[in-house]
JSON list of C-alpha atoms and ligand atoms in Angstrom, two decimals:
[
{"chain": "A", "resi": 1, "resn": "UNK", "atom": "CA", "xyz": [0.00, 0.00, 0.00]},
{"chain": "A", "resi": 2, "resn": "UNK", "atom": "CA", "xyz": [0.97, 3.60, -0.50]},
{"chain": "A", "resi": 3, "resn": "UNK", "atom": "CA", "xyz": [-0.52, 6.95, -1.15]},
{"chain": "A", "resi": 4, "resn": "UNK", "atom": "CA", "xyz": [-0.71, 8.37, -4.66]},
{"chain": "A", "resi": 5, "resn": "UNK", "atom": "CA", "xyz": [-0.52, 11.90, -6.08]},
{"chain": "A", "resi": 6, "resn": "UNK", "atom": "CA", "xyz": [-3.05, 12.24, -8.89]},
{"chain": "A", "resi": 7, "resn": "UNK", "atom": "CA", "xyz": [-3.78, 14.52, -11.82]},
{"chain": "A", "resi": 8, "resn": "UNK", "atom": "CA", "xyz": [-5.04, 17.42, -9.71]},
{"chain": "A", "resi": 9, "resn": "UNK", "atom": "CA", "xyz": [-1.48, 18.23, -8.65]},
{"chain": "A", "resi": 10, "resn": "UNK", "atom": "CA", "xyz": [-0.38, 18.97, -12.21]},
{"chain": "A", "resi": 11, "resn": "UNK", "atom": "CA", "xyz": [0.26, 22.68, -12.84]},
{"chain": "A", "resi": 12, "resn": "UNK", "atom": "CA", "xyz": [-0.44, 23.46, -9.15]},
{"chain": "A", "resi": 13, "resn": "UNK", "atom": "CA", "xyz": [2.29, 21.90, -6.97]},
{"chain": "A", "resi": 14, "resn": "UNK", "atom": "CA", "xyz": [1.16, 23.59, -3.78]},
{"chain": "A", "resi": 15, "resn": "UNK", "atom": "CA", "xyz": [3.65, 21.47, -1.74]},
{"chain": "A", "resi": 16, "resn": "UNK", "atom": "CA", "xyz": [1.65, 21.72, 1.52]},
{"chain": "A", "resi": 17, "resn": "UNK", "atom": "CA", "xyz": [1.83, 17.93, 1.44]},
{"chain": "A", "resi": 18, "resn": "UNK", "atom": "CA", "xyz": [5.60, 17.96, 1.82]},
{"chain": "A", "resi": 19, "resn": "UNK", "atom": "CA", "xyz": [5.41, 19.72, 5.18]},
{"chain": "A", "resi": 20, "resn": "UNK", "atom": "CA", "xyz": [3.26, 16.92, 6.60]},
{"chain": "A", "resi": 21, "resn": "UNK", "atom": "CA", "xyz": [5.34, 13.93, 5.50]},
{"chain": "A", "resi": 22, "resn": "UNK", "atom": "CA", "xyz": [7.29, 12.26, 8.33]},
{"chain": "A", "resi": 23, "resn": "UNK", "atom": "CA", "xyz": [9.40, 10.13, 5.98]},
{"chain": "A", "resi": 24, "resn": "UNK", "atom": "CA", "xyz": [10.24, 12.54, 3.13]},
{"chain": "A", "resi": 25, "resn": "UNK", "atom": "CA", "xyz": [8.62, 10.37, 0.47]},
{"chain": "A", "resi": 26, "resn": "UNK", "atom": "CA", "xyz": [7.72, 13.16, -1.99]},
{"chain": "A", "resi": 27, "resn": "UNK", "atom": "CA", "xyz": [9.64, 13.58, -5.24]},
{"chain": "A", "resi": 28, "resn": "UNK", "atom": "CA", "xyz": [9.55, 16.74, -7.35]},
{"chain": "A", "resi": 29, "resn": "UNK", "atom": "CA", "xyz": [9.00, 17.13, -11.05]},
{"chain": "A", "resi": 30, "resn": "UNK", "atom": "CA", "xyz": [8.62, 20.30, -13.09]},
{"chain": "A", "resi": 31, "resn": "UNK", "atom": "CA", "xyz": [4.87, 20.69, -12.56]},
{"chain": "A", "resi": 32, "resn": "UNK", "atom": "CA", "xyz": [3.87, 17.87, -10.20]},
{"chain": "A", "resi": 33, "resn": "UNK", "atom": "CA", "xyz": [5.01, 15.90, -7.17]},
{"chain": "A", "resi": 34, "resn": "UNK", "atom": "CA", "xyz": [4.77, 12.14, -6.77]},
{"chain": "A", "resi": 35, "resn": "UNK", "atom": "CA", "xyz": [5.06, 9.81, -3.78]},
{"chain": "A", "resi": 36, "resn": "UNK", "atom": "CA", "xyz": [7.68, 7.08, -3.64]},
{"chain": "A", "resi": 37, "resn": "UNK", "atom": "CA", "xyz": [5.61, 3.98, -2.84]},
{"chain": "A", "resi": 38, "resn": "UNK", "atom": "CA", "xyz": [8.65, 2.29, -1.31]},
{"chain": "A", "resi": 39, "resn": "UNK", "atom": "CA", "xyz": [8.97, 5.08, 1.27]},
{"chain": "A", "resi": 40, "resn": "UNK", "atom": "CA", "xyz": [5.33, 5.97, 2.05]},
{"chain": "A", "resi": 41, "resn": "UNK", "atom": "CA", "xyz": [4.13, 4.63, 5.42]},
{"chain": "A", "resi": 42, "resn": "UNK", "atom": "CA", "xyz": [0.43, 5.32, 4.77]},
{"chain": "A", "resi": 43, "resn": "UNK", "atom": "CA", "xyz": [0.16, 7.81, 7.61]},
{"chain": "A", "resi": 44, "resn": "UNK", "atom": "CA", "xyz": [-2.48, 9.77, 5.62]},
{"chain": "A", "resi": 45, "resn": "UNK", "atom": "CA", "xyz": [-1.22, 13.12, 6.92]},
{"chain": "A", "resi": 46, "resn": "UNK", "atom": "CA", "xyz": [-0.82, 14.58, 3.43]},
{"chain": "A", "resi": 47, "resn": "UNK", "atom": "CA", "xyz": [-4.39, 13.91, 2.26]},
{"chain": "A", "resi": 48, "resn": "UNK", "atom": "CA", "xyz": [-6.16, 16.79, 4.03]},
{"chain": "A", "resi": 49, "resn": "UNK", "atom": "CA", "xyz": [-3.20, 19.13, 3.49]},
{"chain": "A", "resi": 50, "resn": "UNK", "atom": "CA", "xyz": [-3.56, 19.30, -0.29]},
{"chain": "A", "resi": 51, "resn": "UNK", "atom": "CA", "xyz": [-5.60, 22.29, -1.51]},
{"chain": "A", "resi": 52, "resn": "UNK", "atom": "CA", "xyz": [-6.19, 20.51, -4.82]},
{"chain": "A", "resi": 53, "resn": "UNK", "atom": "CA", "xyz": [-7.36, 17.26, -3.19]},
{"chain": "A", "resi": 54, "resn": "UNK", "atom": "CA", "xyz": [-4.80, 15.41, -5.28]},
{"chain": "A", "resi": 55, "resn": "UNK", "atom": "CA", "xyz": [-3.71, 12.68, -2.84]},
{"chain": "A", "resi": 56, "resn": "UNK", "atom": "CA", "xyz": [-5.45, 9.37, -2.22]},
{"chain": "A", "resi": 57, "resn": "UNK", "atom": "CA", "xyz": [-4.64, 6.04, -0.61]},
{"chain": "A", "resi": 58, "resn": "UNK", "atom": "CA", "xyz": [-4.12, 3.54, -3.42]},
{"chain": "A", "resi": 59, "resn": "UNK", "atom": "CA", "xyz": [-7.05, 1.59, -2.00]},
{"chain": "A", "resi": 60, "resn": "UNK", "atom": "CA", "xyz": [-9.27, 4.66, -2.33]},
{"chain": "A", "resi": 61, "resn": "UNK", "atom": "CA", "xyz": [-8.21, 5.90, -5.73]},
{"chain": "A", "resi": 62, "resn": "UNK", "atom": "CA", "xyz": [-10.89, 7.19, -8.15]},
{"chain": "A", "resi": 63, "resn": "UNK", "atom": "CA", "xyz": [-11.14, 4.80, -11.10]},
{"chain": "A", "resi": 64, "resn": "UNK", "atom": "CA", "xyz": [-10.10, 7.42, -13.63]},
{"chain": "A", "resi": 65, "resn": "UNK", "atom": "CA", "xyz": [-6.88, 8.05, -11.68]},
{"chain": "A", "resi": 66, "resn": "UNK", "atom": "CA", "xyz": [-5.66, 4.45, -11.51]},
{"chain": "A", "resi": 67, "resn": "UNK", "atom": "CA", "xyz": [-2.85, 5.12, -13.98]},
{"chain": "A", "resi": 68, "resn": "UNK", "atom": "CA", "xyz": [-1.20, 7.34, -11.39]},
{"chain": "A", "resi": 69, "resn": "UNK", "atom": "CA", "xyz": [-0.16, 4.35, -9.28]},
{"chain": "A", "resi": 70, "resn": "UNK", "atom": "CA", "xyz": [2.35, 3.41, -11.97]},
{"chain": "A", "resi": 71, "resn": "UNK", "atom": "CA", "xyz": [3.16, 7.05, -12.75]},
{"chain": "A", "resi": 72, "resn": "UNK", "atom": "CA", "xyz": [4.10, 7.72, -9.10]},
{"chain": "A", "resi": 73, "resn": "UNK", "atom": "CA", "xyz": [6.19, 4.55, -8.89]},
{"chain": "A", "resi": 74, "resn": "UNK", "atom": "CA", "xyz": [8.03, 5.28, -12.13]},
{"chain": "A", "resi": 75, "resn": "UNK", "atom": "CA", "xyz": [8.70, 8.99, -11.66]},
{"chain": "A", "resi": 76, "resn": "UNK", "atom": "CA", "xyz": [9.67, 8.59, -7.98]},
{"chain": "A", "resi": 77, "resn": "UNK", "atom": "CA", "xyz": [12.75, 6.75, -9.22]},
{"chain": "A", "resi": 78, "resn": "UNK", "atom": "CA", "xyz": [13.66, 9.59, -11.60]},
{"chain": "A", "resi": 79, "resn": "UNK", "atom": "CA", "xyz": [12.82, 12.77, -9.73]},
{"chain": "A", "resi": 80, "resn": "UNK", "atom": "CA", "xyz": [14.72, 14.32, -6.79]},
{"chain": "A", "resi": 81, "resn": "UNK", "atom": "CA", "xyz": [13.45, 14.39, -3.24]},
{"chain": "A", "resi": 82, "resn": "UNK", "atom": "CA", "xyz": [11.64, 17.48, -1.96]},
{"chain": "A", "resi": 83, "resn": "UNK", "atom": "CA", "xyz": [11.79, 17.92, 1.82]},
{"chain": "A", "resi": 84, "resn": "UNK", "atom": "CA", "xyz": [10.52, 21.43, 2.44]},
{"chain": "A", "resi": 85, "resn": "UNK", "atom": "CA", "xyz": [7.42, 23.30, 1.39]},
{"chain": "A", "resi": 86, "resn": "UNK", "atom": "CA", "xyz": [7.89, 26.07, -1.14]},
{"chain": "A", "resi": 87, "resn": "UNK", "atom": "CA", "xyz": [5.64, 28.50, -3.03]},
{"chain": "A", "resi": 88, "resn": "UNK", "atom": "CA", "xyz": [3.18, 26.90, -5.48]},
{"chain": "A", "resi": 89, "resn": "UNK", "atom": "CA", "xyz": [3.39, 27.40, -9.23]},
{"chain": "A", "resi": 90, "resn": "UNK", "atom": "CA", "xyz": [2.39, 30.96, -10.09]},
{"chain": "A", "resi": 91, "resn": "UNK", "atom": "CA", "xyz": [-0.95, 30.06, -11.68]},
{"chain": "A", "resi": 92, "resn": "UNK", "atom": "CA", "xyz": [-1.81, 27.20, -9.33]},
{"chain": "A", "resi": 93, "resn": "UNK", "atom": "CA", "xyz": [-5.14, 28.69, -8.28]},
{"chain": "A", "resi": 94, "resn": "UNK", "atom": "CA", "xyz": [-6.19, 28.94, -11.93]},
{"chain": "A", "resi": 95, "resn": "UNK", "atom": "CA", "xyz": [-5.53, 25.23, -12.51]},
{"chain": "A", "resi": 96, "resn": "UNK", "atom": "CA", "xyz": [-6.67, 23.83, -9.16]},
{"chain": "A", "resi": 97, "resn": "UNK", "atom": "CA", "xyz": [-10.14, 22.73, -10.26]},
{"chain": "A", "resi": 98, "resn": "UNK", "atom": "CA", "xyz": [-9.42, 21.99, -13.91]},
{"chain": "A", "resi": 99, "resn": "UNK", "atom": "CA", "xyz": [-9.96, 18.37, -15.04]},
{"chain": "A", "resi": 100, "resn": "UNK", "atom": "CA", "xyz": [-8.03, 16.55, -17.72]},
{"chain": "A", "resi": 101, "resn": "UNK", "atom": "CA", "xyz": [-4.57, 17.88, -16.83]},
{"chain": "A", "resi": 102, "resn": "UNK", "atom": "CA", "xyz": [-2.66, 14.65, -17.41]},
{"chain": "A", "resi": 103, "resn": "UNK", "atom": "CA", "xyz": [-1.60, 15.83, -20.85]},
{"chain": "A", "resi": 104, "resn": "UNK", "atom": "CA", "xyz": [0.35, 18.63, -19.20]},
{"chain": "A", "resi": 105, "resn": "UNK", "atom": "CA", "xyz": [2.53, 16.31, -17.12]},
{"chain": "A", "resi": 106, "resn": "UNK", "atom": "CA", "xyz": [6.14, 17.03, -18.00]},
{"chain": "B", "resi": 1, "resn": "LIG", "atom": "FE1", "xyz": [0.50, 18.61, -5.35]},
{"chain": "B", "resi": 1, "resn": "LIG", "atom": "FE2", "xyz": [-1.29, 18.92, -3.48]},
{"chain": "B", "resi": 1, "resn": "LIG", "atom": "FE3", "xyz": [1.16, 18.40, -2.81]},
{"chain": "B", "resi": 1, "resn": "LIG", "atom": "S1", "xyz": [-1.15, 20.11, -5.37]},
{"chain": "B", "resi": 1, "resn": "LIG", "atom": "S2", "xyz": [2.36, 19.33, -4.41]},
{"chain": "B", "resi": 1, "resn": "LIG", "atom": "S3", "xyz": [-0.18, 17.04, -3.96]},
{"chain": "B", "resi": 1, "resn": "LIG", "atom": "S4", "xyz": [-0.21, 19.79, -1.74]}
]
């Protein structure tokens, strides 16, 4: 089991989640974070912290977000660790409630 960052994070990257993580399991890409499933301890602390409601337990994942289990696992091995909260992307509030952002993942 692990927690999963989903599409809602893309183009937002608020990073409030990072401040809650006791095991530093977040990894940072250009416009999204992912969770390293080998590090996540399922504490659930990050779920309510995300303004975009992007994080789910893998057992509670919306069906249309199931691809993000593999996306988190794959990109967590490529992206660097992020251990401190930082400012969100400049237009995060504009993108927070937009659906269909997967095509913008870089
Ligand atoms: Fe992304 Fe939400 Fe964290 S937008 S960076 S999962 S607080």
